[in-house]
Structures are given as C-alpha cells and as structure tokens.
C-alpha cells in the first residue's frame, strides 16, 4: 500500500464510500440549456437581514427566470456561531416574503429534493469521503499543530509582515509519514486535515464575476483546514463539495466572499469539480448626510426583515422594491407593464449595481403606496386584517366586526383610473380610517380660521337641510354649490378671486367646513363617498355634534 493510501486508511478507517459513489447518487441535473441552479446558503446565526433576503431573492429570481432550481442549504458547520432556531428564522424570513424554494430545507425536520441532505451537519460522511480521497492523492494531510504553535507562527508572520497562515516553511506536517501520524494519534494528539495547497507564491488567478466583471487575484497558497479536529468540515470545504454534488451552476452571495474565491477555485480544482459561475452582490447602501454607507443592522431598523412584517408592508410591495434595487431597468419596465407579473421581468446580473444598490425608505414607501393602490378593497381588507391580527388588536376587532362596512371604506376612490395612494403599510390604516369609527376618532374638529364660528354654524345648519338620504353623487356637489351661493359665497374659487370683497368666501370653504364637521379633517378622499359609507344618520349626528361643540 502506498504511503498516501495507508494514511487515508489510518485517518478514515470507517469511510468506505468513494467520491464516485456520490457522483452517481447525485447525477447532473437534466435541465434545459442555460438553466441556473443556485442556492441560498446561510449560516443559522440569527435573524434574516435585508441583505440576506436580497441575496435569496436574487437567487430565486435568477433560477426562476431560466427555469432553473433555487434551493436552500443550511450551512451549520460553525456550531459556536449557531443560534437556536436559526434555520427556522431563515425559513420564516423567506416564506414571509414569498421567496419559494424548489429544494432544500423546509423546516427543522423536513427537506425536499433528491440532492440532500441540505443541512451540512447531516453530510459529514460525504465530506470525509472526499477528504479521504484527497489524502490518498497526496492533496491533503493531517496537521497536529497546537493552537499555541499556530499563535506563535502568526506572531512571527506579523513581525515579518508576511501573509498569515499555514503554508510553505510553516506547513510543518506537510510531509508527515504514516508512522509519525500513527504515533501521534496513539499519543492522543488531536489533528485537523489540511489541504496540500498546489498554489505558488506569485501565482495569479482570473475569473469573471457575473456582476463585478473580470477579477484577478493572488492564487491561494494556504494549506487551509478541510476537516476540523472533530472531523466536521470547514465552510470552505463543505460548500465546495455541496455546490458540486448539488449540481450548482451559479454561486450568488454577498461580496464579502470575494476574498475567499481563490481558496474556493483551488478546492474545486483539486477535487476535480467543474467550476461554478460567481455573482457577488455588493452590499445595500444607505445615504446619510450626503454620503453613502452600508445599510447597518445596528443603525437602520429597516435592515431587519422583521421590520417589514411589523410595519405591515405587503410582500408584493417588498417584492417590487427588491426588483427595483436588483435591476436598474426594472422601474422603467414596470411603468410600461403596469399589470404584468413581476416574474415576467427579464432579470439580468449585468444590470445589478456594482457600487451597491441604494436603499431609500421614501421611495420604498411610494412603491408600496402604489402597489397597495392597485389592490381591490377586498384584498386590502383581508391583508390589513391578517396584519392587525398579530399587531393591532383594536383594529382587528373593529374590522372583523363588520366586514362589509370596512370593505366599503377601502373601496372609496379605489378601482378607478387614478386610485388614491394614501396607504403605504398596514400600520397606516388605523390613522387613515379612524374617522369612520367613533371608537377610533378623537372627535377633534379644527376648522380653517378664515370663517367665524357663526359662519360655520350657518353653513352646517343649512347643510342639514340640503343633505338628504337619497341625494346622489351627481346632484350632491351642485346642491352644495347652490347653498353656498345662497349664503353669500362664490360658486367657484375663480369668481371669488376676481372680486373677494363681494363674497364671504367660496364654495371650497363651504365644502371644507362640512368636511371637518363630518370627518375632523381638512383633507380626505371624496367627501360624498365618505358620507355614503358613514350613512345618513351618522352624518346627521356628526353635524349636530359639530354644531353643538362649536
Ligand atoms: N454560509 C455562508 C454565509 O453564511 C454562505 C456563503 C456562500 O454563499 O457561499 O454567508
């Protein structure tokens, strides 16, 4: 037996499967030319953040637009950083925004797809089979260096301003023999398995990133750790094996991983895997005091995806905004294709920002208002109800108490060519509809200060006579106009402007008084429609109340 073979047997006595067995078990996918197979591969270290959601969204969009596959892999190789329920938080984050996966981890206990397991901690034997093969080929070796030894090496390297890590003269165990290894193991010494890096000082690598373009870097010369002391893999090694066996075509991830690409390409190469294509996403940026910085988990509440849930942004609106951030031509496409499904948009990596897309909350709110304005009253009702159930009990009770009434409120100025855009998120709804519910309305009426109390009273008393149960939309405003003229107001603002001394004001002032009396507000959607929803009796009651409380 050759030394390498004996070493492999010594290190992995129980591993019998060969890489080729796994190659057979996970055959190349039978997809059409150009189909993108990609993954979202987070470590379960906490809540999903907006940048993670964005990366997942890009993966799903790229796969979907090419009839490919998008899968979720949980990279739980670093047990120290893992949080309880970490995987569930990620799954919930994706589900909440409708980012569907074709394969992968579905819940703590469930997975779907034939390329699994999709959780790295369940794949230890697979990684070991590939490492065993590398040891057999002399491309990996056991390293018995202690933490202390490594720390000392680092000090020396720092002092000499050298590249830190285990390589060249520092790779003390590169040529260890089976006998030496056997002896150290029998003494109970712990070891990791390192790559025997084929990289040369001064060597360069080049690759084409789908977003960033051509990139050239130093090739890897480090004997990186493949398996840790407990036999579990490092992220670098695990992801290479997984991306290969899961037949990934594109690695889409945050650009903090670009510096690791030389290691990854080398691992692909030594393992004999076909290279993947890379798309490294620049971080989402935010403008502050005239300069740009990264969207920050600490400073920006909107960096946590829970923010969108809590505030009640509909997932369709978040989806629209993610596409706006993703591709610079999306807004233009949307303007020309108002009713199209977002899935019809042709996503492209080359239209992604190299500098980092700019998150703009004001713009997001506008997009969300626009999105909500396209929903019908029933949808607005049911989505608000869903949100209120967990976030606003009072609103939930009021809305569910009388569905018909609530829906008729949402129907005001909706479904027409120019629907109103008052609601950006479900947490705006309570304020928006408060005057429709005496339980929510504060009964506060602040009239414009250009009319006296007596003039206001006169208008309200007169309006009580004019507003009848059966007055229809076409006759309502002419009736208000007529009464305005009778009371000495101009029938149109223009007339008033021409000769202000001849009038007490104009019809707009009169309508304004009625509006405040009925709703408490100076600005509302169509007043006639509002009064129809409130009902004749309630309008009369409010007018009386307004007169009494003047
Ligand atoms: N597990 C890595 C992370 O937490 C994934 C990197 C990759 O996508 O390759 O970001």
Coordinates of C-alpha atoms and ligand atoms in Angstrom, one line a residue:
X1 CA 0.0 0.0 0.0
X2 CA 1.3 3.4 -0.8
X3 CA 2.0 5.8 2.0
X4 CA -0.9 8.1 1.0
X5 CA -3.3 5.2 0.8
X6 CA -2.2 4.0 4.2
X7 CA -2.6 7.5 5.6
X8 CA -6.1 7.7 4.2
X9 CA -7.0 4.4 5.8
X10 CA -5.4 5.5 9.1
X11 CA -7.4 8.7 9.2
X12 CA -10.7 7.4 7.9
X13 CA -11.0 3.7 8.8
X14 CA -14.8 3.7 8.6
X15 CA -15.3 5.6 5.4
X16 CA -15.9 3.2 2.6
X17 CA -17.9 5.3 0.1
X18 CA -15.9 6.8 -2.7
X19 CA -16.4 10.2 -4.4
X20 CA -17.7 8.3 -7.4
X21 CA -20.5 6.8 -5.4
X22 CA -21.7 10.2 -4.6
X23 CA -21.3 11.4 -8.2
X24 CA -23.6 8.6 -9.1
X25 CA -26.1 9.2 -6.3
X26 CA -26.3 12.9 -7.3
X27 CA -26.3 12.9 -11.1
X28 CA -26.0 16.0 -13.2
X29 CA -29.4 17.6 -13.5
X30 CA -31.5 17.3 -16.5
X31 CA -32.3 20.9 -17.2
X32 CA -32.6 23.0 -20.3
X33 CA -29.6 24.8 -21.6
X34 CA -28.9 28.0 -19.6
X35 CA -30.9 26.9 -16.6
X36 CA -29.4 28.4 -13.4
X37 CA -29.1 26.1 -10.4
X38 CA -28.3 28.3 -7.4
X39 CA -28.7 28.3 -3.7
X40 CA -29.2 30.4 -0.7
X41 CA -26.7 29.1 1.8
X42 CA -26.9 31.0 5.1
X43 CA -25.4 30.0 8.4
X44 CA -28.1 29.8 11.1
X45 CA -26.6 32.6 13.1
X46 CA -29.6 34.8 13.8
X47 CA -32.3 36.8 12.1
X48 CA -32.5 37.2 8.4
X49 CA -31.3 40.6 7.4
X50 CA -32.3 42.6 4.4
X51 CA -29.0 41.9 2.6
X52 CA -29.7 38.1 3.1
X53 CA -33.3 38.5 1.9
X54 CA -31.9 40.4 -1.1
X55 CA -29.4 37.6 -1.9
X56 CA -32.1 34.9 -1.6
X57 CA -34.4 37.0 -3.8
X58 CA -31.7 37.3 -6.5
X59 CA -31.1 33.6 -6.4
X60 CA -34.7 32.8 -6.7
X61 CA -35.3 35.3 -9.4
X62 CA -32.2 34.1 -11.4
X63 CA -33.3 30.5 -11.2
X64 CA -37.0 31.2 -11.9
X65 CA -36.2 33.3 -15.0
X66 CA -34.2 30.5 -16.5
X67 CA -36.5 27.6 -15.4
X68 CA -33.7 26.5 -13.1
X69 CA -33.6 25.5 -9.5
X70 CA -33.3 27.5 -6.3
X71 CA -32.5 25.7 -3.2
X72 CA -31.9 26.4 0.5
X73 CA -28.9 24.9 2.2
X74 CA -28.2 25.4 5.8
X75 CA -24.5 25.8 6.5
X76 CA -24.2 24.9 10.1
X77 CA -20.6 24.0 10.2
X78 CA -19.7 26.6 12.8
X79 CA -21.5 25.4 15.9
X80 CA -20.1 28.2 18.0
X81 CA -21.9 30.9 16.0
X82 CA -25.2 29.0 15.6
X83 CA -28.3 30.2 17.4
X84 CA -31.2 28.1 18.4
X85 CA -34.0 28.1 15.8
X86 CA -31.5 29.8 13.4
X87 CA -32.7 27.7 10.5
X88 CA -36.3 28.3 11.3
X89 CA -35.8 32.1 11.4
X90 CA -34.3 32.0 7.9
X91 CA -37.1 29.8 6.6
X92 CA -39.7 32.1 8.1
X93 CA -37.9 35.1 6.6
X94 CA -38.0 33.6 3.1
X95 CA -41.6 32.4 3.5
X96 CA -42.9 35.8 4.8
X97 CA -41.7 37.4 1.5
X98 CA -42.9 34.6 -0.8
X99 CA -39.4 33.6 -1.7
X100 CA -40.2 30.0 -2.6
X101 CA -37.6 27.3 -2.8
X102 CA -37.6 24.4 -5.2
X103 CA -35.5 22.2 -3.0
X104 CA -33.8 22.2 0.4
X105 CA -34.6 22.8 4.0
X106 CA -38.3 23.3 4.5
X107 CA -38.5 23.1 8.3
X108 CA -36.4 22.0 11.3
X109 CA -37.3 18.4 10.4
X110 CA -38.2 18.4 6.7
X111 CA -36.3 18.8 3.5
X112 CA -37.4 18.4 -0.1
X113 CA -35.3 17.4 -3.2
X114 CA -33.1 14.5 -4.1
X115 CA -29.8 16.2 -3.7
X116 CA -30.0 16.3 0.1
X117 CA -29.4 16.3 2.9
X118 CA -29.4 20.1 2.5
X119 CA -28.1 20.7 6.0
X120 CA -24.3 20.5 6.3
X121 CA -24.2 18.8 9.7
X122 CA -26.0 15.9 8.2
X123 CA -23.4 15.4 5.5
X124 CA -20.2 14.7 7.5
X125 CA -19.6 11.3 5.9
X126 CA -19.8 12.8 2.4
X127 CA -17.2 15.4 3.2
X128 CA -15.0 12.8 4.8
X129 CA -15.2 10.6 1.7
X130 CA -13.9 13.5 -0.4
X131 CA -11.1 14.3 2.1
X132 CA -10.1 10.7 2.3
X133 CA -9.7 10.7 -1.5
X134 CA -7.6 13.9 -1.3
X135 CA -5.4 12.3 1.3
X136 CA -5.0 9.2 -0.9
X137 CA -3.9 11.5 -3.7
X138 CA -1.4 13.4 -1.5
X139 CA -3.5 16.5 -1.7
X140 CA -4.4 16.7 1.9
X141 CA -2.6 15.7 5.2
X142 CA -3.2 15.6 8.9
X143 CA -1.7 18.5 10.8
X144 CA -1.0 18.1 14.5
X145 CA -0.1 21.7 15.2
X146 CA -1.4 23.0 18.5
X147 CA -3.2 26.3 19.0
X148 CA -0.1 27.7 20.7
X149 CA 2.1 26.7 17.8
X150 CA -0.2 28.4 15.4
X151 CA -0.4 31.5 17.5
X152 CA 3.4 31.7 17.6
X153 CA 3.6 31.3 13.9
X154 CA 1.2 34.2 13.5
X155 CA 3.3 36.4 15.7
X156 CA 6.4 35.7 13.6
X157 CA 4.5 36.4 10.4
X158 CA 3.1 39.6 11.8
X159 CA 6.6 40.7 12.8
X160 CA 8.0 39.9 9.4
X161 CA 4.9 41.4 7.7
X162 CA 4.2 38.1 5.9
X163 CA 1.0 36.6 4.8
X164 CA -0.6 34.9 7.9
X165 CA -1.5 31.2 7.8
X166 CA 0.0 27.8 7.3
X167 CA 2.0 27.4 4.1
X168 CA 5.5 26.8 2.8
X169 CA 8.0 26.5 5.6
X170 CA 5.2 26.9 8.2
X171 CA 3.4 23.8 7.0
X172 CA 5.2 21.6 9.4
X173 CA 3.3 18.4 8.8
X174 CA 3.0 18.5 5.1
X175 CA 5.3 15.6 4.7
X176 CA 4.3 13.6 7.7
X177 CA 4.7 9.9 7.3
X178 CA 2.0 7.3 8.3
X179 CA 4.3 6.1 11.1
X180 CA 4.6 9.5 12.6
X181 CA 0.9 10.1 12.3
X182 CA 0.1 6.8 13.8
X183 CA 2.4 7.5 16.7
X184 CA 0.9 11.0 17.4
X185 CA -2.6 9.6 17.2
X186 CA -1.7 6.8 19.6
X187 CA -0.5 9.5 22.0
X188 CA -3.9 11.0 21.8
X189 CA -2.8 14.1 19.9
X190 CA -5.6 16.0 18.1
X191 CA -5.3 16.9 14.4
X192 CA -7.0 18.7 11.6
X193 CA -6.8 17.7 7.9
X194 CA -5.3 20.4 5.7
X195 CA -5.2 20.9 2.0
X196 CA -1.8 20.4 0.5
X197 CA -2.1 23.6 -1.5
X198 CA -0.7 23.5 -5.0
X199 CA -0.6 27.3 -5.1
X200 CA 2.6 29.1 -5.8
X201 CA 3.8 32.4 -4.4
X202 CA 3.2 35.0 -7.2
X203 CA 0.6 32.8 -8.9
X204 CA -2.5 34.7 -10.1
X205 CA -6.0 33.6 -10.9
X206 CA -8.6 35.3 -13.0
X207 CA -12.3 34.8 -13.0
X208 CA -15.3 36.6 -14.4
X209 CA -17.9 37.6 -11.9
X210 CA -21.4 38.0 -13.3
X211 CA -21.9 41.3 -11.5
X212 CA -18.5 42.7 -11.0
X213 CA -16.8 41.6 -14.2
X214 CA -13.3 40.4 -14.7
X215 CA -11.4 39.9 -11.4
X216 CA -7.8 39.0 -10.9
X217 CA -6.3 37.9 -7.6
X218 CA -3.3 36.1 -6.0
X219 CA -3.8 32.4 -6.1
X220 CA -4.3 30.6 -2.8
X221 CA -1.1 29.3 -1.2
X222 CA -2.6 28.4 2.2
X223 CA -2.9 24.9 3.5
X224 CA -6.4 25.7 4.6
X225 CA -8.2 23.4 7.0
X226 CA -10.6 21.0 5.3
X227 CA -11.7 19.0 8.4
X228 CA -11.6 20.3 11.9
X229 CA -10.4 18.3 14.9
X230 CA -13.9 16.8 15.4
X231 CA -14.0 15.6 11.9
X232 CA -16.5 18.1 10.7
X233 CA -15.7 20.2 7.6
X234 CA -14.9 23.9 7.4
X235 CA -17.3 26.1 5.5
X236 CA -14.8 26.4 2.6
X237 CA -14.6 22.7 2.0
X238 CA -18.2 21.8 2.8
X239 CA -19.6 24.4 0.4
X240 CA -17.3 23.2 -2.5
X241 CA -18.4 19.6 -2.1
X242 CA -22.1 20.7 -1.7
X243 CA -22.1 23.1 -4.6
X244 CA -20.6 20.3 -6.8
X245 CA -22.9 17.5 -5.6
X246 CA -26.0 19.6 -5.7
X247 CA -25.0 20.5 -9.2
X248 CA -25.0 24.2 -8.6
X249 CA -24.2 26.3 -11.7
X250 CA -24.1 29.8 -10.0
X251 CA -22.9 30.9 -6.6
X252 CA -24.7 34.0 -5.8
X253 CA -23.8 35.6 -2.5
X254 CA -22.5 38.7 -0.7
X255 CA -19.3 40.2 -1.9
X256 CA -17.6 39.7 1.4
X257 CA -16.8 36.3 0.0
X258 CA -14.8 37.5 -3.0
X259 CA -11.6 37.3 -1.0
X260 CA -12.2 33.6 -0.5
X261 CA -12.7 32.8 -4.2
X262 CA -9.0 31.8 -4.7
X263 CA -9.4 29.2 -2.0
X264 CA -12.7 28.0 -3.5
X265 CA -11.5 27.8 -7.0
X266 CA -8.5 25.8 -5.8
X267 CA -10.7 23.4 -3.9
X268 CA -12.9 22.9 -6.9
X269 CA -9.8 22.3 -8.9
X270 CA -8.1 19.8 -6.6
X271 CA -11.3 17.9 -6.2
X272 CA -11.8 17.8 -9.9
X273 CA -15.1 19.6 -9.8
X274 CA -16.4 21.8 -12.6
X275 CA -16.2 25.4 -11.8
X276 CA -19.3 27.3 -10.9
X277 CA -20.1 30.8 -12.1
X278 CA -19.9 33.6 -9.5
X279 CA -22.2 36.5 -8.9
X280 CA -21.1 38.6 -5.9
X281 CA -23.6 41.1 -4.7
X282 CA -22.5 44.4 -3.4
X283 CA -23.9 45.4 0.0
X284 CA -27.1 47.5 0.1
X285 CA -26.2 51.1 0.8
X286 CA -27.9 54.0 2.5
X287 CA -27.4 57.7 2.1
X288 CA -26.7 59.7 5.2
X289 CA -25.7 63.3 5.4
X290 CA -24.8 63.4 1.8
X291 CA -22.5 60.3 1.9
X292 CA -23.2 56.6 1.4
X293 CA -22.7 53.8 3.9
X294 CA -23.7 50.2 4.2
X295 CA -27.2 49.5 5.4
X296 CA -26.5 48.8 9.1
X297 CA -28.1 46.2 11.4
X298 CA -27.3 48.5 14.3
X299 CA -28.4 51.8 12.9
X300 CA -31.2 51.1 10.5
X301 CA -34.4 49.4 11.6
X302 CA -35.2 48.5 8.0
X303 CA -32.1 46.3 7.9
X304 CA -34.0 43.6 9.8
X305 CA -36.7 41.9 7.8
X306 CA -38.9 41.7 10.8
X307 CA -39.4 45.5 10.3
X308 CA -41.4 44.9 7.2
X309 CA -43.7 42.5 9.0
X310 CA -44.1 44.7 12.0
X311 CA -44.9 47.8 10.0
X312 CA -47.2 45.8 7.7
X313 CA -45.6 46.3 4.3
X314 CA -47.3 43.8 1.9
X315 CA -44.9 41.2 0.5
X316 CA -45.9 42.3 -3.0
X317 CA -44.6 45.8 -2.3
X318 CA -41.3 44.4 -0.8
X319 CA -41.0 42.2 -3.9
X320 CA -41.4 45.3 -6.2
X321 CA -38.8 47.1 -4.2
X322 CA -36.4 44.2 -4.2
X323 CA -36.6 44.2 -8.0
X324 CA -36.1 47.9 -8.2
X325 CA -33.0 47.5 -6.1
X326 CA -31.9 44.5 -8.2
X327 CA -32.1 45.8 -11.7
X328 CA -31.7 49.4 -12.8
X329 CA -34.2 49.0 -15.6
X330 CA -37.0 47.5 -13.5
X331 CA -38.8 50.7 -12.8
X332 CA -39.0 51.6 -16.5
X333 CA -40.3 48.1 -17.3
X334 CA -42.9 48.4 -14.5
X335 CA -44.1 51.7 -15.9
X336 CA -44.6 50.2 -19.3
X337 CA -46.1 46.9 -17.9
X338 CA -48.4 48.0 -15.1
X339 CA -50.4 44.8 -14.8
X340 CA -47.7 42.3 -15.6
X341 CA -46.5 39.7 -13.0
X342 CA -43.0 40.6 -11.7
X343 CA -42.0 37.1 -12.9
X344 CA -42.3 38.3 -16.5
X345 CA -39.5 40.8 -16.0
X346 CA -36.2 39.7 -17.5
X347 CA -33.7 39.8 -14.7
X348 CA -30.1 40.2 -15.6
X349 CA -26.9 40.1 -13.5
X350 CA -25.3 42.8 -15.6
X351 CA -27.9 45.3 -14.6
X352 CA -27.1 44.9 -10.9
X353 CA -25.2 47.7 -9.2
X354 CA -21.5 47.2 -8.8
X355 CA -21.3 50.0 -6.2
X356 CA -24.3 48.7 -4.1
X357 CA -27.9 49.5 -4.6
X358 CA -29.2 52.4 -2.6
X359 CA -31.9 51.8 -0.1
X360 CA -34.3 54.7 0.0
X361 CA -37.2 54.4 2.5
X362 CA -39.1 57.3 1.0
X363 CA -39.0 55.7 -2.4
X364 CA -39.9 52.3 -0.9
X365 CA -43.0 53.9 0.7
X366 CA -44.0 55.4 -2.6
X367 CA -43.6 52.0 -4.3
X368 CA -45.7 50.4 -1.6
X369 CA -48.4 53.1 -1.8
X370 CA -48.5 52.5 -5.5
X371 CA -48.7 48.7 -5.0
X372 CA -51.5 49.0 -2.5
X373 CA -53.4 51.3 -4.7
X374 CA -53.6 48.5 -7.3
X375 CA -55.3 46.1 -4.9
X376 CA -59.0 45.8 -4.7
X377 CA -60.9 46.7 -1.5
X378 CA -61.4 43.0 -0.5
X379 CA -57.7 42.4 -0.8
X380 CA -56.9 45.5 1.3
X381 CA -59.4 44.4 3.8
X382 CA -58.1 40.9 4.2
X383 CA -54.4 41.8 4.2
X384 CA -55.0 44.5 6.8
X385 CA -56.9 42.0 8.9
X386 CA -54.1 39.5 8.7
X387 CA -51.6 42.1 9.8
X388 CA -53.9 43.5 12.6
X389 CA -54.4 40.1 14.0
X390 CA -50.9 40.0 15.3
X391 CA -50.1 43.7 15.6
X392 CA -53.2 45.7 16.4
X393 CA -56.0 44.0 18.3
X394 CA -58.3 47.0 18.4
X395 CA -58.2 47.5 14.7
X396 CA -58.6 43.7 14.2
X397 CA -61.8 43.7 16.3
X398 CA -63.3 46.7 14.5
X399 CA -62.5 45.4 11.1
X400 CA -63.7 41.9 11.7
X401 CA -66.9 43.1 13.5
X402 CA -68.3 44.5 10.2
X403 CA -66.6 43.3 7.1
X404 CA -69.0 45.0 4.7
X405 CA -68.6 48.4 6.3
X406 CA -64.8 48.1 6.5
X407 CA -64.6 47.0 2.8
X408 CA -66.7 49.9 1.7
X409 CA -64.2 52.2 3.4
X410 CA -61.4 50.7 1.4
X411 CA -63.4 50.9 -1.7
X412 CA -63.5 54.7 -1.6
X413 CA -61.7 56.0 -4.7
X414 CA -60.3 52.6 -5.5
X415 CA -60.7 50.6 -8.7
X416 CA -60.8 53.7 -10.8
X417 CA -58.1 55.0 -13.2
X418 CA -56.4 57.2 -10.6
X419 CA -56.8 55.4 -7.3
X420 CA -55.7 57.2 -4.2
X421 CA -52.3 56.4 -2.7
X422 CA -52.8 57.0 1.0
X423 CA -51.7 53.7 2.5
X424 CA -48.0 52.6 2.4
X425 CA -48.3 49.9 5.0
X426 CA -51.0 48.3 7.1
X427 CA -49.9 50.2 10.2
X428 CA -51.1 53.4 8.4
X429 CA -54.6 52.0 8.2
X430 CA -55.8 52.9 11.6
X431 CA -54.9 56.5 11.1
X432 CA -56.4 56.5 7.6
X433 CA -59.8 55.2 8.6
X434 CA -60.1 56.5 12.2
X435 CA -62.9 58.9 11.5
X436 CA -65.1 56.0 10.2
X437 CA -65.1 54.6 13.7
X438 CA -66.3 56.5 16.7
X439 CA -64.1 54.2 18.8
X440 CA -61.0 55.5 16.9
X441 CA -61.9 59.0 16.1
X442 CA -60.9 61.7 18.7
X443 CA -63.9 63.9 17.7
X444 CA -61.5 66.8 17.2
X445 CA -62.6 69.3 14.6
X446 CA -60.2 72.2 13.7
X447 CA -61.8 74.4 11.1
X448 CA -59.8 76.7 8.8
X449 CA -59.5 80.0 10.5
X450 CA -60.9 82.2 7.7
X451 CA -64.5 81.8 8.8
X452 CA -66.2 82.9 12.1
X453 CA -68.0 80.4 14.4
X454 CA -71.3 82.0 13.3
X455 CA -70.4 81.5 9.6
X456 CA -69.5 77.9 10.3
X457 CA -72.8 77.3 12.2
X458 CA -74.7 78.9 9.4
X459 CA -73.2 76.5 6.9
X460 CA -73.8 73.4 9.0
X461 CA -77.4 74.3 9.7
X462 CA -78.0 74.9 6.1
X463 CA -76.2 71.7 5.0
X464 CA -78.5 69.7 7.4
X465 CA -81.4 70.7 5.1
X466 CA -79.5 70.1 1.8
X467 CA -78.2 66.7 2.6
X468 CA -80.9 64.2 2.1
X469 CA -81.0 60.4 2.4
X470 CA -81.3 59.9 -1.3
X471 CA -79.1 62.6 -2.8
X472 CA -77.0 61.1 -5.5
X473 CA -73.4 61.7 -6.4
X474 CA -74.2 63.9 -9.4
X475 CA -76.6 66.2 -7.5
X476 CA -74.6 66.5 -4.3
X477 CA -72.0 69.0 -5.3
X478 CA -74.4 71.2 -7.3
X479 CA -76.5 71.3 -4.2
X480 CA -73.6 72.3 -2.0
X481 CA -72.7 75.0 -4.6
X482 CA -76.3 76.3 -4.6
X483 CA -76.4 76.6 -0.9
X484 CA -73.0 78.3 -0.9
X485 CA -74.3 80.9 -3.3
X486 CA -77.4 81.4 -1.2
X487 CA -75.3 82.0 1.8
X488 CA -73.2 84.6 0.0
X489 CA -70.2 82.5 -1.1
X490 CA -68.8 82.5 -4.6
X491 CA -69.9 79.4 -6.6
X492 CA -66.3 78.9 -7.8
X493 CA -62.8 79.9 -6.4
X494 CA -62.1 81.8 -9.6
X495 CA -65.1 84.1 -9.1
X496 CA -64.1 84.7 -5.6
X497 CA -60.5 85.6 -6.6
X498 CA -61.8 88.2 -9.1
X499 CA -63.8 90.0 -6.5
X500 CA -63.1 88.9 -2.9
X501 CA -64.9 91.7 -1.3
X502 CA -68.2 90.6 -2.8
X503 CA -68.3 87.3 -1.0
X504 CA -67.8 85.6 2.4
X505 CA -65.6 83.1 0.7
X506 CA -66.2 80.4 -2.0
X507 CA -67.7 77.0 -2.3
X508 CA -64.5 75.3 -1.4
X509 CA -64.6 77.0 2.0
X510 CA -68.2 75.7 2.5
X511 CA -67.3 72.1 1.5
X512 CA -64.3 72.4 3.8
X513 CA -66.5 73.2 6.8
X514 CA -68.7 70.2 6.0
X515 CA -65.6 68.0 5.6
X516 CA -64.2 69.0 9.0
X517 CA -67.6 68.6 10.7
X518 CA -68.1 65.1 9.3
X519 CA -64.5 63.8 9.4
X520 CA -62.4 66.1 11.6
X521 CA -60.0 66.5 8.7
X522 CA -59.3 69.1 6.1
X523 CA -58.1 66.6 3.6
X524 CA -59.9 63.4 2.8
X525 CA -60.9 61.2 -0.1
X526 CA -64.2 62.1 -1.9
X527 CA -66.5 63.5 0.8
X528 CA -69.7 62.4 -0.9
X529 CA -68.4 58.8 -0.9
X530 CA -67.4 59.1 2.7
X531 CA -70.8 60.2 3.8
X532 CA -72.4 57.4 1.8
X533 CA -70.3 54.9 3.8
X534 CA -71.0 56.6 7.1
X535 CA -74.7 56.6 6.4
X536 CA -77.3 59.3 6.6
X537 CA -78.0 59.0 10.3
X538 CA -74.4 59.1 11.3
X539 CA -73.7 62.1 9.1
X540 CA -76.6 64.0 10.7
X541 CA -75.4 63.0 14.2
X542 CA -72.0 64.4 13.4
X543 CA -73.4 67.6 12.0
X544 CA -75.5 68.1 15.2
X545 CA -72.5 67.3 17.3
X546 CA -70.4 69.7 15.3
X547 CA -72.9 72.5 15.8
X548 CA -73.2 71.8 19.5
X549 CA -69.5 71.7 20.1
X550 CA -68.7 74.8 18.1
Ligands
LIG1 N1 -22.7 30.2 4.8 C1 -22.2 31.3 4.1 C2 -22.8 32.6 4.8 O1 -23.2 32.5 5.9 C3 -22.5 31.3 2.7 C4 -21.5 31.8 1.7 C5 -21.9 31.2 0.3 O2 -23.0 31.5 -0.1 O3 -21.0 30.6 -0.2 O4 -22.9 33.6 4.2

